[in-house]
Tab-separated table of C-alpha atoms in Angstrom:
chain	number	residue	atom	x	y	z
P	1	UNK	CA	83.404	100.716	96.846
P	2	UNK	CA	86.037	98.398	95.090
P	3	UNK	CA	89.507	98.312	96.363
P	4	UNK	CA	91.791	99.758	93.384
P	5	UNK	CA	95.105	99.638	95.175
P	6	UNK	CA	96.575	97.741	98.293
P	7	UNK	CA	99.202	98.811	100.775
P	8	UNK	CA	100.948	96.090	102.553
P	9	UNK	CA	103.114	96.170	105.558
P	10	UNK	CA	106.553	94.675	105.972
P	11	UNK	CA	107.288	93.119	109.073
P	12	UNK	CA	105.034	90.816	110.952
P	13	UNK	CA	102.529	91.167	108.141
P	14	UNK	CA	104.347	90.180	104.551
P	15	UNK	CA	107.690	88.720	106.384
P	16	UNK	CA	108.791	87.928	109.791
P	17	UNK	CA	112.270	87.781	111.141
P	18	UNK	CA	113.025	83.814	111.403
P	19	UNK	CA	116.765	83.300	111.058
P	20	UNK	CA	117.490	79.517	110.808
P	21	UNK	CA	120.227	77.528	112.820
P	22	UNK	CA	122.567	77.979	110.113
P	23	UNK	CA	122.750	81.863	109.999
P	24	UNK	CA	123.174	82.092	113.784
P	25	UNK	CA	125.791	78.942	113.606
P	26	UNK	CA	129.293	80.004	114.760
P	27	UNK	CA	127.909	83.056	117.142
P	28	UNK	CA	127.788	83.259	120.956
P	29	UNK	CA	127.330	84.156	124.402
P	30	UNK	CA	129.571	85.760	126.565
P	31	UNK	CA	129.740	82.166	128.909
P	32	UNK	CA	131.104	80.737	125.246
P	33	UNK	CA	127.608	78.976	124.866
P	34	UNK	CA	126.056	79.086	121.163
P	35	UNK	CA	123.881	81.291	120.305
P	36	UNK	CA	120.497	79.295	119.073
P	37	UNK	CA	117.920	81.224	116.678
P	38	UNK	CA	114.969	81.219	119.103
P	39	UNK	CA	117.121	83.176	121.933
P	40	UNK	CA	117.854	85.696	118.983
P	41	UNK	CA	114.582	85.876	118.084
P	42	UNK	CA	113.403	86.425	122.288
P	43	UNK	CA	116.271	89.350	122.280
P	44	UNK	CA	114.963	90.877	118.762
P	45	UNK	CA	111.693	91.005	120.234
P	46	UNK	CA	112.434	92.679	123.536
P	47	UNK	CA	113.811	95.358	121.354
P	48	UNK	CA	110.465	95.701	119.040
P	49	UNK	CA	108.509	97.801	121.186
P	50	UNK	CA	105.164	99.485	120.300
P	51	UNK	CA	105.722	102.589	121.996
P	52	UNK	CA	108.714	104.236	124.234
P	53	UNK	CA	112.210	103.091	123.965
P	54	UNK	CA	113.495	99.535	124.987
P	55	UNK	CA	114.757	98.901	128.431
P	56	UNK	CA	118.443	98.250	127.176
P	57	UNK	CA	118.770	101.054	124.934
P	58	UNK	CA	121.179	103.520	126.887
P	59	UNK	CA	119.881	106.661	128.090
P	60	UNK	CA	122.112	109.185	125.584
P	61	UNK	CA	120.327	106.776	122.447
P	62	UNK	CA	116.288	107.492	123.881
P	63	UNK	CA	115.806	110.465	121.698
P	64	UNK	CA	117.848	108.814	118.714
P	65	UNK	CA	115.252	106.051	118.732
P	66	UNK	CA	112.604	107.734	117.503
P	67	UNK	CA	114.591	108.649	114.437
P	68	UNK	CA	116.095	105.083	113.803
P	69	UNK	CA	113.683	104.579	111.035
P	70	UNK	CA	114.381	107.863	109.001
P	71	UNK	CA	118.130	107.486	109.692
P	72	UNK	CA	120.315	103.980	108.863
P	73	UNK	CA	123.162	104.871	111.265
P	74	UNK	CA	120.876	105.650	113.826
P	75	UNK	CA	119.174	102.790	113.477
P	76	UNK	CA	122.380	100.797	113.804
P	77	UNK	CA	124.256	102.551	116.518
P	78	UNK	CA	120.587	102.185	118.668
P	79	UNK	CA	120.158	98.821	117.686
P	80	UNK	CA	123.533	97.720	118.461
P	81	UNK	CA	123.922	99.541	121.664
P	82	UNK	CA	120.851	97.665	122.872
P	83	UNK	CA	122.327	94.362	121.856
P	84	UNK	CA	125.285	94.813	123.327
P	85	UNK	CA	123.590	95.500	126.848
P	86	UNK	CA	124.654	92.724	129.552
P	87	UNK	CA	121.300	91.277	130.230
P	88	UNK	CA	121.841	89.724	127.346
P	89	UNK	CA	124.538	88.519	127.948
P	90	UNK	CA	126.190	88.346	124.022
P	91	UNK	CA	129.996	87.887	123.339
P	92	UNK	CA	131.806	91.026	122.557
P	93	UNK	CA	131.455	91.728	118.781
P	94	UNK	CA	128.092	89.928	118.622
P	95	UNK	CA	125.971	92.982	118.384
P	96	UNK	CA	127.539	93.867	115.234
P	97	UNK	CA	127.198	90.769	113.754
P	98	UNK	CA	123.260	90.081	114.703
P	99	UNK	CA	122.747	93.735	113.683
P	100	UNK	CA	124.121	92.632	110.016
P	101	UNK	CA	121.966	89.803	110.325
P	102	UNK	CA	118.751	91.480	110.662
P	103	UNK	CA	119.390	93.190	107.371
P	104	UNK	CA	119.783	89.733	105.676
P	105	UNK	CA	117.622	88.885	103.054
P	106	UNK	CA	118.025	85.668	104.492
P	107	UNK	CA	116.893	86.181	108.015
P	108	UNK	CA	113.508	87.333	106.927
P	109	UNK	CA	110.963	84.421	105.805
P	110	UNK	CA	107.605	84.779	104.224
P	111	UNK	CA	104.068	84.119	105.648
P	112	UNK	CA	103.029	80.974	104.001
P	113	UNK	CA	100.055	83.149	101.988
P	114	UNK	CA	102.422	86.184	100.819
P	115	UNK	CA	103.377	84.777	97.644
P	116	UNK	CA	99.517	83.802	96.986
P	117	UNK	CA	98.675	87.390	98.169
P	118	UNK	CA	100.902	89.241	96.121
P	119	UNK	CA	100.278	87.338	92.905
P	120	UNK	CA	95.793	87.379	93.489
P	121	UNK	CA	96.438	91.520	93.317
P	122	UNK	CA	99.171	91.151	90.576
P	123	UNK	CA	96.331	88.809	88.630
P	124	UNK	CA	93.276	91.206	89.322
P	125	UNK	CA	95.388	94.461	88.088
P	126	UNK	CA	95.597	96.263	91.845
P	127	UNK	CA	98.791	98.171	92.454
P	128	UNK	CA	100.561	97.040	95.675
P	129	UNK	CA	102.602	99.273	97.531
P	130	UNK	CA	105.268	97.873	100.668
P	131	UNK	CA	104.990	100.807	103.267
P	132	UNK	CA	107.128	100.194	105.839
P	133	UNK	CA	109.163	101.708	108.835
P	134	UNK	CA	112.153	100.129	108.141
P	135	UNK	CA	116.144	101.634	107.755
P	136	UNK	CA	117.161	99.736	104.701
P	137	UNK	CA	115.880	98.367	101.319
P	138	UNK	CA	113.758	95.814	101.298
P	139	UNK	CA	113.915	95.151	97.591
P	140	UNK	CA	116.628	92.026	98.012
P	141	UNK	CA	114.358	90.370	100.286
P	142	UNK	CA	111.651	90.344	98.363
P	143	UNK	CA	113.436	89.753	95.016
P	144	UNK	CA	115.353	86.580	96.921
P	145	UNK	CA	111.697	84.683	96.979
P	146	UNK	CA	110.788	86.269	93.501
P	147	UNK	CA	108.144	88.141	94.868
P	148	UNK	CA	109.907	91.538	93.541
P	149	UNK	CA	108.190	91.938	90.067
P	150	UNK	CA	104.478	91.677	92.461
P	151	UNK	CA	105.271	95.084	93.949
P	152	UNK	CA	105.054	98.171	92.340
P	153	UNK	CA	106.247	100.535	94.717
P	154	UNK	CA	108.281	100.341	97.553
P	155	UNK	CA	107.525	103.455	100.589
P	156	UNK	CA	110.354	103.090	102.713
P	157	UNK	CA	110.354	105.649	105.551
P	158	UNK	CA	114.056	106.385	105.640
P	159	UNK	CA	114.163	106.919	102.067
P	160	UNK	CA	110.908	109.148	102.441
P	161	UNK	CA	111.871	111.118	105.475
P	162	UNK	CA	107.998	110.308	106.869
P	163	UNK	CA	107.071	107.389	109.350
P	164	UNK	CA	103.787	105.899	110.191
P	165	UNK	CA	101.371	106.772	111.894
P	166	UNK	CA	101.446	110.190	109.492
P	167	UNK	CA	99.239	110.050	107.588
P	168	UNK	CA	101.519	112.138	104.569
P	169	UNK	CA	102.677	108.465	103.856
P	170	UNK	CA	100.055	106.502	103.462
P	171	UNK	CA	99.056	109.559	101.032
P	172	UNK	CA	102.637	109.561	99.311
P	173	UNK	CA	102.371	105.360	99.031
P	174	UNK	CA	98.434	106.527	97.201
P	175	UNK	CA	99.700	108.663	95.270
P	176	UNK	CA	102.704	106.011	94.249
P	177	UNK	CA	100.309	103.656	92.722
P	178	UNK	CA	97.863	106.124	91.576
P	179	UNK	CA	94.846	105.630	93.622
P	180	UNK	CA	92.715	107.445	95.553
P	181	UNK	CA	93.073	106.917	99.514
P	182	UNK	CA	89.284	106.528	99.637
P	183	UNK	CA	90.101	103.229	96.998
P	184	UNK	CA	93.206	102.162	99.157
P	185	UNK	CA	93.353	99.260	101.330
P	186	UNK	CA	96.360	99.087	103.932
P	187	UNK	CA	97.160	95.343	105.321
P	188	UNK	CA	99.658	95.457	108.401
P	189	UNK	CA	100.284	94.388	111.856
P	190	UNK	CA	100.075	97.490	114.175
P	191	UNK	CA	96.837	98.995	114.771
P	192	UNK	CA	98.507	101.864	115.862
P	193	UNK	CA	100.987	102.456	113.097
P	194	UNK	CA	98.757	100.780	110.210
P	195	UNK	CA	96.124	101.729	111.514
P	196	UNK	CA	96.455	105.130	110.860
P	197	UNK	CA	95.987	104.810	106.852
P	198	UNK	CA	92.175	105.781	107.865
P	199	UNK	CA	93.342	109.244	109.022
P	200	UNK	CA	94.578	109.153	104.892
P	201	UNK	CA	90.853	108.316	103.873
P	202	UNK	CA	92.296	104.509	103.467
P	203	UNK	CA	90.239	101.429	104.688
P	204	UNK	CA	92.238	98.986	107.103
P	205	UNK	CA	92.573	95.468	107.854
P	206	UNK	CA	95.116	93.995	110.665
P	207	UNK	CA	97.048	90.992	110.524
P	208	UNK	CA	98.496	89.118	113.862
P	209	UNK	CA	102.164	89.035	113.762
P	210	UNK	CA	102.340	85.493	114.828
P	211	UNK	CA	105.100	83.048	114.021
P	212	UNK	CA	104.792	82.224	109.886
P	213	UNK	CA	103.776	78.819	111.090
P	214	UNK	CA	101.117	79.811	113.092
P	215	UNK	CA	99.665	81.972	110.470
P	216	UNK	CA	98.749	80.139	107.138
P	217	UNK	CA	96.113	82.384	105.288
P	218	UNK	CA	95.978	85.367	106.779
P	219	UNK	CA	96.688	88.215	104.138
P	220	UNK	CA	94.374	86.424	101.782
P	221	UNK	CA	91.263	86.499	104.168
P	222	UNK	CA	92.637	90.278	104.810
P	223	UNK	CA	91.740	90.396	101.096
P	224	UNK	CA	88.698	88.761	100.953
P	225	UNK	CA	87.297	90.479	103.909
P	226	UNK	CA	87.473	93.798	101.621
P	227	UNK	CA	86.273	91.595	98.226
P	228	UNK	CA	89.330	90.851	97.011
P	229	UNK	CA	89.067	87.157	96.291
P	230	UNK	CA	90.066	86.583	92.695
């Protein structure tokens, strides 16, 4: 059966977090050392975890943390807690700041295909939906690289009060674009999270959520895989 409608991932699928030099200039460590964007990147992903609750999240925060996507001031009080653990070893204040980073439109740079991706769908009339676990809108990243007028729905799971893996939001992001689950194709990262849009009656393709250098073409063989090849 023909794909009629494609749901697309945020993070590590469509974007990755890759703050450059110059957004991380000016903050530091607690020894007074600079900050660098690959250490920031090392301490975001030590907080990314698939399951559980990070190491350096205090204990009061654990159950919080499984709400920090339906909730933004959950999401930032867990998030900066963790950051502000001493392992890492961050001047004081810095949490806050990389916290407000993350949420950057800036701080968040496309796979090299995504653009290519988004405008093959918007070219062979399939409805995209961005379904993500995420506490904030996306919308301003996307619209910073133009790719805004390619989506037709955004799915956010803190404005939706559902999170993958339920399957009630792969259903809601269906219904969205008006398409059948059983004509739905969901395109993300997490074979656990993503991975559940065949629970929905959705077909599934994963993506590695490699550096965006390391990962050229990806989302447009996810496409062609399922006969989507303009």
């Amino acid at each position: 059966m023909a794909i009629r409608g494609v749901l697309l991932d945020f993070s590590g699928t469509l974007f990755r977090l890759e703050p450059s030099a110059r957004l991380v200039d000016g903050m530091a460590q607690r020894d007074g050392a600079p900050l660098d964007a690959d250490r920031y990147a090392e301490i975001l992903a030590l907080l990314t975890v698939p399951v559980g609750v990070p190491a350096h999240l205090p204990a009061d925060l654990h159950e919080a943390w499984h709400r920090r996507d339906l909730d933004p001031q959950v999401h930032r009080a867990a998030y900066e807690a963790s950051l502000a653990h001493p392992e890492f070893g961050l001047a004081e204040g810095m949490a806050a700041r990389l916290y407000d980073l993350m949420l950057s439109p800036e701080a968040w740079r496309p796979y090299p295909d995504a653009g290519d991706a988004l405008r093959l769908l918007k070219a062979e009339g399939i409805p995209v939906a961005v379904l993500s676990n995420i506490a904030w809108d996306l919308r301003p990243t996307f619209a910073r690289h133009g790719f805004d007028s390619l989506v037709d729905e955004f799915v956010l799971s803190y404005a939706e009060g559902l999170v993958k893996p339920d399957p009630k939001i792969f259903r809601l992001a269906c219904e969205r674009i008006d398409v059948a689950p059983t004509d739905a194709l969901m395109v993300g990262d997490s074979a656990k999270a993503d991975g559940a849009a065949v629970e929905a009656g959705c077909r599934f393709e994963r993506v590695e959520p490699q550096a965006t250098a390391n990962r050229p073409d990806a989302l447009l063989g996810a496409l062609r895989a399922h006969g989507i090849a303009g």
